[in-house]
Tab-separated table of C-alpha atoms and ligand atoms in Angstrom:
chain	number	residue	atom	x	y	z
A	26	MET	CA	0.000	0.000	0.000
A	27	GLY	CA	1.300	3.429	-0.863
A	28	CYS	CA	0.048	5.202	2.232
A	29	GLN	CA	2.715	5.857	4.834
A	30	TYR	CA	0.282	5.098	7.659
A	31	PHE	CA	0.137	1.478	6.506
A	32	ASP	CA	3.874	0.989	5.954
A	33	PRO	CA	4.874	-2.570	6.865
A	34	CYS	CA	6.594	-3.242	10.164
A	35	ASP	CA	8.293	-6.269	11.748
A	36	HIS	CA	5.839	-9.017	12.756
A	37	GLY	CA	2.957	-6.742	11.676
A	38	ALA	CA	-0.082	-7.873	9.698
A	39	ASP	CA	0.234	-7.703	5.930
A	40	THR	CA	-3.359	-8.726	5.176
A	41	PHE	CA	-6.740	-7.272	6.034
A	42	THR	CA	-10.217	-8.717	5.579
A	43	ILE	CA	-13.420	-6.877	4.681
A	44	ALA	CA	-16.922	-8.199	5.333
A	45	ILE	CA	-20.112	-6.272	4.536
A	46	PRO	CA	-23.664	-7.347	3.714
A	47	LYS	CA	-25.581	-6.624	0.505
A	48	LEU	CA	-27.117	-3.173	1.055
A	49	THR	CA	-30.140	-1.456	-0.447
A	50	PHE	CA	-30.494	2.252	0.338
A	51	GLY	CA	-33.307	4.645	-0.489
A	52	ARG	CA	-36.613	6.157	0.624
A	53	GLY	CA	-39.342	3.541	0.488
A	54	CYS	CA	-37.022	0.527	0.173
A	55	LEU	CA	-38.657	-1.150	3.200
A	56	ARG	CA	-41.340	-2.181	0.702
A	57	GLU	CA	-38.745	-4.579	-0.769
A	58	ALA	CA	-38.620	-6.632	2.451
A	59	GLY	CA	-40.827	-9.434	1.113
A	60	ALA	CA	-38.965	-9.860	-2.180
A	61	ARG	CA	-35.600	-9.646	-0.415
A	62	ALA	CA	-36.625	-12.274	2.157
A	63	VAL	CA	-37.817	-14.624	-0.605
A	64	GLY	CA	-34.501	-14.044	-2.384
A	65	LEU	CA	-32.710	-15.191	0.767
A	66	GLY	CA	-34.723	-18.413	0.737
A	67	MET	CA	-36.918	-17.546	3.704
A	68	THR	CA	-40.359	-19.107	4.098
A	69	ARG	CA	-41.014	-18.792	7.865
A	70	ILE	CA	-39.673	-15.632	9.469
A	71	GLY	CA	-38.884	-14.530	13.014
A	72	LEU	CA	-39.544	-10.762	12.855
A	73	PHE	CA	-37.726	-8.731	15.565
A	74	THR	CA	-38.727	-5.221	16.651
A	75	ASP	CA	-39.307	-3.267	19.868
A	76	PRO	CA	-42.572	-2.271	21.569
A	77	GLY	CA	-42.223	1.387	20.481
A	78	LEU	CA	-41.992	0.457	16.799
A	79	ARG	CA	-44.651	-2.252	16.821
A	80	ASP	CA	-47.372	0.273	15.969
A	81	SER	CA	-45.247	2.342	13.582
A	82	ALA	CA	-45.840	2.765	9.859
A	83	TYR	CA	-42.340	1.380	9.187
A	84	PHE	CA	-43.067	-1.875	10.963
A	85	GLU	CA	-46.408	-2.108	9.151
A	86	THR	CA	-44.698	-1.608	5.771
A	87	VAL	CA	-42.266	-4.462	6.434
A	88	LEU	CA	-44.984	-6.750	7.797
A	89	GLU	CA	-47.285	-6.108	4.811
A	90	SER	CA	-44.471	-6.649	2.343
A	91	LEU	CA	-43.581	-9.986	3.963
A	92	LYS	CA	-47.231	-11.051	4.005
A	93	GLN	CA	-47.749	-10.106	0.355
A	94	ALA	CA	-44.758	-12.275	-0.533
A	95	GLY	CA	-46.652	-15.207	0.984
A	96	LEU	CA	-44.332	-15.634	3.956
A	97	ASP	CA	-45.242	-17.068	7.336
A	98	ILE	CA	-44.341	-14.617	10.139
A	99	ALA	CA	-44.075	-14.598	13.936
A	100	VAL	CA	-43.229	-11.342	15.743
A	101	PHE	CA	-40.873	-10.862	18.706
A	102	ASP	CA	-41.113	-7.355	20.218
A	103	GLU	CA	-39.633	-7.836	23.697
A	104	VAL	CA	-36.447	-5.902	22.933
A	105	THR	CA	-35.298	-3.368	25.525
A	106	ILE	CA	-33.821	0.002	24.496
A	107	GLU	CA	-30.387	-1.274	25.461
A	108	ALA	CA	-30.018	-4.855	24.259
A	109	ASP	CA	-29.379	-7.037	27.318
A	110	ASP	CA	-28.908	-10.681	28.245
A	111	ALA	CA	-32.504	-10.973	29.482
A	112	SER	CA	-34.038	-9.911	26.149
A	113	VAL	CA	-31.584	-12.144	24.263
A	114	GLU	CA	-32.620	-15.113	26.411
A	115	ARG	CA	-36.285	-14.401	25.580
A	116	GLY	CA	-35.364	-13.976	21.904
A	117	ALA	CA	-33.398	-17.231	21.982
A	118	THR	CA	-36.461	-19.105	23.249
A	119	PHE	CA	-38.504	-17.494	20.451
A	120	ILE	CA	-35.953	-18.707	17.881
A	121	ALA	CA	-35.575	-22.162	19.421
A	122	GLU	CA	-39.325	-22.779	19.404
A	123	GLY	CA	-40.218	-20.997	16.149
A	124	ASN	CA	-38.905	-23.377	13.500
A	125	PHE	CA	-37.775	-20.390	11.408
A	126	ASP	CA	-35.627	-20.404	8.270
A	127	GLY	CA	-34.913	-16.664	8.345
A	128	VAL	CA	-34.880	-13.561	10.544
A	129	VAL	CA	-35.894	-9.987	9.723
A	130	SER	CA	-35.139	-7.185	12.179
A	131	ILE	CA	-36.551	-3.653	12.083
A	132	GLY	CA	-35.369	-1.133	14.653
A	133	GLY	CA	-32.335	0.581	16.100
A	134	GLY	CA	-29.097	-1.101	17.086
A	135	SER	CA	-30.693	-2.798	20.085
A	136	VAL	CA	-33.217	-4.648	17.924
A	137	ILE	CA	-30.639	-5.733	15.338
A	138	ASP	CA	-28.123	-6.733	18.033
A	139	THR	CA	-30.805	-8.724	19.878
A	140	ALA	CA	-31.796	-10.525	16.665
A	141	LYS	CA	-28.157	-11.465	15.964
A	142	ALA	CA	-27.513	-12.825	19.465
A	143	SER	CA	-30.913	-14.522	19.769
A	144	MET	CA	-30.111	-16.656	16.737
A	145	LEU	CA	-26.774	-17.688	18.219
A	146	TYR	CA	-28.199	-18.507	21.665
A	147	GLY	CA	-31.424	-20.038	20.346
A	148	LEU	CA	-29.832	-22.333	17.762
A	149	HIS	CA	-26.641	-23.173	19.678
A	150	PRO	CA	-27.324	-22.650	23.405
A	151	PRO	CA	-24.161	-22.605	25.548
A	152	ASP	CA	-23.994	-23.896	29.156
A	153	GLU	CA	-23.443	-20.370	30.490
A	154	PHE	CA	-24.510	-17.093	28.847
A	155	LEU	CA	-20.959	-15.709	28.852
A	156	ASP	CA	-19.417	-18.794	27.192
A	157	TYR	CA	-19.349	-17.133	23.752
A	158	PHE	CA	-17.683	-13.946	25.033
A	159	ALA	CA	-13.917	-13.562	24.821
A	160	PRO	CA	-11.815	-14.264	27.950
A	161	PRO	CA	-11.303	-13.091	30.630
A	162	LEU	CA	-15.042	-12.284	30.796
A	163	GLY	CA	-16.190	-15.422	28.982
A	164	ALA	CA	-14.940	-18.820	27.945
A	165	GLY	CA	-14.195	-17.902	24.317
A	166	ARG	CA	-16.283	-20.877	23.155
A	167	PRO	CA	-16.078	-21.293	19.351
A	168	VAL	CA	-19.107	-19.943	17.526
A	169	PRO	CA	-20.836	-22.215	14.940
A	170	ARG	CA	-20.153	-21.483	11.259
A	171	SER	CA	-23.618	-20.235	10.309
A	172	LEU	CA	-26.933	-19.006	11.664
A	173	LEU	CA	-30.149	-18.213	9.761
A	174	PRO	CA	-30.199	-15.661	6.928
A	175	HIS	CA	-30.805	-12.200	8.428
A	176	LEU	CA	-32.328	-9.155	6.697
A	177	ALA	CA	-31.694	-6.075	8.888
A	178	CYS	CA	-33.683	-2.833	8.566
A	179	PRO	CA	-32.247	0.033	10.679
A	180	THR	CA	-34.592	2.818	11.814
A	181	THR	CA	-31.986	5.125	13.379
A	182	SER	CA	-28.949	6.838	11.873
A	183	GLY	CA	-26.189	5.754	14.224
A	184	THR	CA	-25.259	2.239	15.179
A	185	GLY	CA	-24.525	0.775	11.766
A	186	SER	CA	-25.332	-2.614	13.293
A	187	GLU	CA	-26.811	-3.758	9.968
A	188	CYS	CA	-23.238	-3.664	8.589
A	189	THR	CA	-21.327	-5.289	11.462
A	190	SER	CA	-20.536	-8.707	12.914
A	191	ILE	CA	-20.971	-7.307	16.418
A	192	SER	CA	-23.679	-7.480	19.071
A	193	VAL	CA	-23.279	-5.172	22.081
A	194	LEU	CA	-25.117	-6.581	25.080
A	195	ARG	CA	-25.681	-5.320	28.599
A	196	ILE	CA	-25.036	-8.074	31.154
A	197	ASN	CA	-27.542	-7.120	33.828
A	198	ASP	CA	-25.880	-8.851	36.819
A	199	MET	CA	-22.657	-6.975	36.085
A	200	ALA	CA	-24.462	-3.713	35.169
A	201	THR	CA	-22.179	-3.300	32.193
A	202	LYS	CA	-22.006	-3.863	28.438
A	203	PHE	CA	-19.714	-6.178	26.524
A	204	VAL	CA	-19.159	-6.868	22.847
A	205	LEU	CA	-19.910	-10.190	21.216
A	206	ALA	CA	-17.980	-10.236	17.922
A	207	ASN	CA	-17.958	-12.981	15.337
A	208	PRO	CA	-18.252	-13.073	11.517
A	209	VAL	CA	-21.303	-15.318	11.843
A	210	LEU	CA	-23.286	-12.404	13.322
A	211	LEU	CA	-23.069	-10.318	10.107
A	212	PRO	CA	-26.524	-9.905	8.465
A	213	GLN	CA	-26.733	-11.141	4.862
A	214	GLU	CA	-28.696	-8.100	3.668
A	215	ALA	CA	-29.850	-4.696	4.892
A	216	LEU	CA	-32.628	-2.347	3.790
A	217	ILE	CA	-31.710	1.210	4.771
A	218	ASP	CA	-34.750	3.446	4.348
A	219	PRO	CA	-33.964	7.021	5.440
A	220	ALA	CA	-37.678	7.801	5.743
A	221	CYS	CA	-37.411	5.978	9.097
A	222	SER	CA	-35.485	8.956	10.462
A	223	ASP	CA	-38.250	11.476	9.672
A	224	THR	CA	-39.965	10.995	13.019
A	225	LEU	CA	-36.903	10.703	15.268
A	226	PRO	CA	-36.738	13.236	18.133
A	227	ALA	CA	-33.886	15.755	17.902
A	228	MET	CA	-31.922	14.238	20.793
A	229	VAL	CA	-32.090	10.772	19.222
A	230	VAL	CA	-30.669	12.208	15.974
A	231	ALA	CA	-27.963	13.961	18.015
A	232	SER	CA	-26.995	10.876	20.001
A	233	THR	CA	-27.013	8.488	17.038
A	234	GLY	CA	-25.271	11.133	14.902
A	235	PHE	CA	-22.425	11.417	17.412
A	236	ASP	CA	-22.258	7.623	17.480
A	237	LEU	CA	-21.685	7.541	13.711
A	238	LEU	CA	-19.247	10.443	13.925
A	239	CYS	CA	-17.213	8.669	16.615
A	240	HIS	CA	-17.297	5.331	14.765
A	241	ALA	CA	-15.775	7.095	11.764
A	242	LEU	CA	-13.308	9.191	13.764
A	243	GLU	CA	-12.082	6.249	15.827
A	244	CYS	CA	-11.662	4.138	12.664
A	245	TYR	CA	-9.781	6.852	10.826
A	246	THR	CA	-7.404	7.401	13.750
A	247	ALA	CA	-7.131	3.756	14.873
A	248	LYS	CA	-3.780	2.002	14.999
A	249	ALA	CA	-2.826	0.867	11.477
A	250	TYR	CA	-3.557	-2.801	10.758
A	251	THR	CA	0.129	-3.237	9.917
A	252	ARG	CA	0.941	-2.419	13.579
A	253	TRP	CA	-1.102	-5.350	14.878
A	254	ASP	CA	0.653	-8.731	15.078
A	255	ARG	CA	0.332	-10.880	11.979
A	256	GLN	CA	-2.260	-13.667	12.319
A	257	ASP	CA	-1.610	-16.376	9.752
A	258	ASP	CA	-4.774	-18.405	10.470
A	259	PRO	CA	-7.449	-16.483	8.531
A	260	LEU	CA	-10.240	-17.827	10.738
A	261	LYS	CA	-8.563	-16.438	13.851
A	262	ARG	CA	-7.973	-12.956	12.416
A	263	PRO	CA	-9.815	-10.549	14.744
A	264	LEU	CA	-12.522	-8.153	13.594
A	265	ILE	CA	-10.705	-5.390	15.459
A	266	GLN	CA	-7.845	-5.354	12.954
A	267	GLY	CA	-7.025	-1.629	12.930
A	268	ALA	CA	-7.303	1.125	10.336
A	269	ASN	CA	-7.002	-0.098	6.753
A	270	PRO	CA	-7.451	1.380	3.273
A	271	TRP	CA	-11.046	0.173	3.016
A	272	SER	CA	-12.174	1.632	6.326
A	273	ASP	CA	-10.413	4.894	5.434
A	274	LEU	CA	-12.716	5.272	2.421
A	275	ALA	CA	-15.905	4.740	4.371
A	276	ALA	CA	-14.790	6.672	7.473
A	277	ARG	CA	-13.666	9.679	5.460
A	278	ARG	CA	-17.054	10.087	3.770
A	279	ALA	CA	-18.906	9.460	7.037
A	280	LEU	CA	-16.877	12.244	8.689
A	281	GLU	CA	-17.690	14.623	5.835
A	282	ILE	CA	-21.376	13.793	6.236
A	283	ALA	CA	-21.278	14.348	10.011
A	284	GLY	CA	-19.461	17.658	9.515
A	285	GLU	CA	-21.983	18.904	6.991
A	286	TYR	CA	-25.286	17.443	8.175
A	287	LEU	CA	-25.290	16.581	11.892
A	288	GLU	CA	-26.319	20.012	13.109
A	289	ARG	CA	-28.919	20.403	10.344
A	290	GLY	CA	-30.394	16.938	10.918
A	291	VAL	CA	-30.805	17.621	14.635
A	292	SER	CA	-32.343	21.059	14.219
A	293	SER	CA	-34.980	20.140	11.610
A	294	ALA	CA	-36.982	16.953	11.097
A	295	ASP	CA	-38.033	18.363	7.719
A	296	ASP	CA	-34.470	18.566	6.424
A	297	HIS	CA	-34.600	15.358	4.419
A	298	GLU	CA	-31.289	16.028	2.712
A	299	ALA	CA	-29.563	16.128	6.113
A	300	ARG	CA	-31.374	13.168	7.647
A	301	ASP	CA	-30.961	11.014	4.513
A	302	ASN	CA	-27.248	11.726	4.487
A	303	LEU	CA	-26.925	10.901	8.206
A	304	MET	CA	-28.626	7.571	7.551
A	305	TRP	CA	-26.120	6.810	4.788
A	306	GLY	CA	-23.263	8.068	6.965
A	307	ALA	CA	-24.305	5.686	9.748
A	308	SER	CA	-24.108	2.706	7.394
A	309	LEU	CA	-20.769	3.875	5.987
A	310	ALA	CA	-19.381	4.268	9.506
A	311	GLY	CA	-20.723	0.794	10.350
A	312	MET	CA	-18.932	-0.635	7.307
A	313	ALA	CA	-15.776	1.068	8.575
A	314	PHE	CA	-15.809	0.111	12.251
A	315	GLY	CA	-17.072	-3.408	11.562
A	316	ASN	CA	-13.785	-3.969	9.730
A	317	THR	CA	-11.509	-1.859	11.929
A	318	GLY	CA	-12.782	-1.693	15.498
A	319	THR	CA	-13.278	1.436	17.516
A	320	HIS	CA	-10.816	2.626	20.166
A	321	LEU	CA	-10.821	4.935	23.175
A	322	GLY	CA	-14.121	6.730	22.486
A	323	HIS	CA	-16.106	3.543	22.721
A	324	ALA	CA	-13.858	1.909	25.336
A	325	LEU	CA	-14.341	4.852	27.712
A	326	SER	CA	-18.105	4.915	27.123
A	327	TYR	CA	-18.444	1.555	28.855
A	328	GLY	CA	-17.382	3.012	32.214
A	329	VAL	CA	-20.029	5.721	31.808
A	330	THR	CA	-22.901	3.301	31.177
A	331	HIS	CA	-21.619	0.971	33.900
A	332	LEU	CA	-21.546	3.617	36.634
A	333	MET	CA	-24.257	6.094	35.554
A	334	HIS	CA	-26.794	6.927	38.246
A	335	ASP	CA	-29.838	9.146	38.478
A	336	VAL	CA	-29.702	10.476	34.908
A	337	THR	CA	-32.086	10.447	31.948
A	338	THR	CA	-32.103	12.031	28.524
A	339	GLU	CA	-34.814	14.009	26.797
A	340	GLY	CA	-36.412	12.218	23.825
A	341	TYR	CA	-36.014	8.691	25.222
A	342	ARG	CA	-38.883	6.767	26.842
A	343	VAL	CA	-36.807	5.031	29.489
A	344	LYS	CA	-36.335	5.146	33.238
A	345	SER	CA	-33.258	6.468	35.030
A	346	PRO	CA	-30.394	5.696	34.930
A	347	PHE	CA	-29.938	6.027	31.169
A	348	VAL	CA	-27.387	7.767	28.970
A	349	PRO	CA	-27.845	7.126	25.217
A	350	HIS	CA	-24.920	5.284	23.658
A	351	GLY	CA	-23.801	8.117	21.343
A	352	ILE	CA	-23.780	10.610	24.220
A	353	SER	CA	-21.806	8.224	26.431
A	354	VAL	CA	-19.183	8.075	23.667
A	355	VAL	CA	-18.927	11.723	22.597
A	356	ILE	CA	-18.719	13.273	26.083
A	357	SER	CA	-15.136	12.031	26.445
A	358	ALA	CA	-14.193	12.462	22.777
A	359	PRO	CA	-12.664	15.977	22.846
A	360	ALA	CA	-10.305	14.941	25.684
A	361	ILE	CA	-9.501	11.651	23.932
A	362	PHE	CA	-8.517	13.183	20.608
A	363	ARG	CA	-6.442	15.873	22.312
A	364	TYR	CA	-4.558	12.905	23.818
A	365	THR	CA	-4.279	10.631	20.760
A	366	ALA	CA	-3.349	13.320	18.207
A	367	ALA	CA	0.327	13.250	19.205
A	368	ALA	CA	0.629	9.668	17.939
A	369	ALA	CA	-0.882	10.279	14.489
A	370	PRO	CA	-1.074	14.044	13.924
A	371	GLU	CA	-1.636	13.913	10.145
A	372	ARG	CA	-4.588	11.559	10.547
A	373	HIS	CA	-6.150	13.786	13.190
A	374	PHE	CA	-5.555	16.868	11.033
A	375	GLU	CA	-7.240	15.212	8.040
A	376	ALA	CA	-10.155	14.096	10.208
A	377	ALA	CA	-10.563	17.644	11.524
A	378	SER	CA	-10.650	18.870	7.943
A	379	TYR	CA	-13.327	16.309	6.911
A	380	LEU	CA	-15.434	17.493	9.875
A	381	GLN	CA	-15.206	21.073	8.579
A	382	SER	CA	-13.023	22.342	11.427
A	383	ASP	CA	-11.671	25.856	11.119
A	384	LEU	CA	-8.050	25.113	10.180
A	385	GLN	CA	-7.156	28.526	8.781
A	386	ASP	CA	-4.360	29.225	11.260
A	387	ALA	CA	-3.744	25.609	12.308
A	388	GLY	CA	-0.895	23.281	11.415
A	389	VAL	CA	-0.533	19.545	11.864
A	390	ASP	CA	0.758	20.071	15.416
A	391	ASP	CA	-2.564	21.715	16.302
A	392	ALA	CA	-4.608	18.756	15.046
A	393	GLY	CA	-5.782	17.503	18.447
A	394	GLU	CA	-6.878	20.930	19.597
A	395	ALA	CA	-8.622	21.682	16.289
A	396	LEU	CA	-10.479	18.385	16.395
A	397	ALA	CA	-11.492	18.888	20.032
A	398	LYS	CA	-12.731	22.410	19.294
A	399	ARG	CA	-14.891	21.189	16.409
A	400	LEU	CA	-16.362	18.358	18.494
A	401	ILE	CA	-17.181	20.762	21.343
A	402	GLU	CA	-18.761	23.175	18.847
A	403	LEU	CA	-20.986	20.397	17.437
A	404	MET	CA	-21.903	19.248	20.966
A	405	GLN	CA	-22.909	22.771	21.965
A	406	LYS	CA	-24.887	23.432	18.792
A	407	THR	CA	-26.838	20.198	19.203
A	408	GLU	CA	-27.284	20.765	22.968
A	409	VAL	CA	-25.920	17.440	24.159
A	410	PRO	CA	-24.491	17.193	27.717
A	411	ASN	CA	-21.263	19.118	28.157
A	412	GLY	CA	-18.820	16.409	29.188
A	413	LEU	CA	-19.016	13.857	31.993
A	414	GLY	CA	-20.331	16.552	34.345
A	415	GLY	CA	-23.392	16.839	32.121
A	416	VAL	CA	-24.412	13.254	32.914
A	417	GLY	CA	-23.737	13.380	36.636
A	418	PHE	CA	-20.040	12.533	37.036
A	419	GLY	CA	-17.338	14.519	38.852
A	420	LEU	CA	-13.615	14.205	39.526
A	421	ALA	CA	-14.276	11.841	42.445
A	422	ASP	CA	-15.734	9.297	39.975
A	423	VAL	CA	-12.640	9.214	37.756
A	424	PRO	CA	-10.790	6.221	39.348
A	425	ALA	CA	-13.892	4.005	39.208
A	426	LEU	CA	-14.694	5.053	35.624
A	427	ALA	CA	-11.132	4.285	34.544
A	428	ALA	CA	-11.038	0.906	36.318
A	429	SER	CA	-14.310	-0.084	34.633
A	430	SER	CA	-13.271	0.972	31.113
A	431	ALA	CA	-9.785	-0.560	31.416
A	432	ARG	CA	-11.467	-3.960	30.890
A	433	GLN	CA	-11.995	-3.070	27.192
A	434	VAL	CA	-8.504	-4.328	26.440
A	435	ARG	CA	-8.653	-4.885	22.661
A	436	ALA	CA	-10.369	-1.546	21.911
A	437	ILE	CA	-7.828	0.311	24.070
A	438	ALA	CA	-5.018	-1.449	22.202
A	439	ASN	CA	-6.560	-0.173	18.925
A	440	SER	CA	-5.732	3.395	19.997
A	441	PRO	CA	-2.946	4.957	17.931
A	442	ARG	CA	-1.250	5.974	21.203
A	443	GLU	CA	-0.329	3.479	23.917
A	444	THR	CA	-2.763	4.065	26.757
A	445	ASN	CA	-2.505	2.851	30.365
A	446	LEU	CA	-4.778	3.212	33.388
A	447	VAL	CA	-3.264	6.539	34.450
A	448	ASP	CA	-3.709	7.906	30.925
A	449	ILE	CA	-7.377	6.891	31.035
A	450	GLU	CA	-7.815	8.635	34.407
A	451	ASN	CA	-6.212	11.779	32.988
A	452	ILE	CA	-8.521	11.692	29.938
A	453	TYR	CA	-11.624	11.319	32.124
A	454	ALA	CA	-10.453	14.165	34.393
A	455	ALA	CA	-10.070	16.375	31.329
A	456	ALA	CA	-13.547	15.398	30.094
A	457	ILE	CA	-15.611	16.616	33.076
A	458	SER	CA	-16.603	19.788	31.226
A	459	TYR	CA	-15.486	21.755	28.186
B	14	LIG	FE1	-21.188	3.022	18.821
């Protein structure tokens, strides 16, 4: 590869792998659900959604399309707003008893992630729930080679779950989230209909928009794949493989979209150009991080959702404590990119430029500060919480937050800059308010 960032190094990887589903994008494409499901060989479908979407026009469109295609359908709508082990266990029973030959999911990341994991746990139940998770949390039990065909239909512009082999699940007993990652979880097809974003509340567009922005930014600035150890067994090559030329393409465009349309999409539900682009940006960012892995932004968000208390967010119909995923990620982001820029200044400078930062008087050495300033500006204009202090944390919480997030070992190692526990504490301390 000609790019200096991917120059080979001793014992480093010299191969990267890309996996994405077949995608259909466009207003009204949910009407293709029936034909697409038939094309995937489905005859009896497990249809996943959540209780809030069950009465929506989008769900109705998918259901009607499946019915008109002559398909047999059973609905599972017991998905919680943050996918957790309890809803996956219910979904697994639904799959195990349903005699399905295909799954369709319509909803946000929680619905799609629940559908992915429910197939795994329903068709191949382990002895213990954590058996499929990587050590030290789980037993690292091998995942079977295939599940049922899955057609995913996202209704929010953030998670990109329709494009990834990842399911993020909250483990209720541990009050924290962990990532289940395996190629078998990748949906075969996705229908991305931006009309689904027309009715999203402003704060949902803001949170999911910052999620897509951070997916793209973390991918673009991740450690180069050539800096990870070479893995000669292709089936053992991890999904978190570092920045690569493919993810650069998708992340770059997703950053441009976030820079141009995030503020507009939040401020007006009628701005179809902005909301359509955010929907496309979310899928692009999903295609990037599904083949790269995120780094500190997402790693540090896990401490926030683990330890949050007495906090809710406007626009979400959930009880306290709750911080939306995208907010839990972006509140630490300005402090993170001030920290990581020193290790890859050109990458951070380019990312700042894609996000439409004001770089008139800035050089490459100012990249971290320029990026942080632009993120803070976008956070203020979209009225999201101003740092960790905005969701109830103070300096006294920093050691516990850092200890919790330090468990995200692989994501932390995907940072372009080596990062230890003290570094994480310093980042959190700098992220209390901006
Ligand atoms: Fe995310």
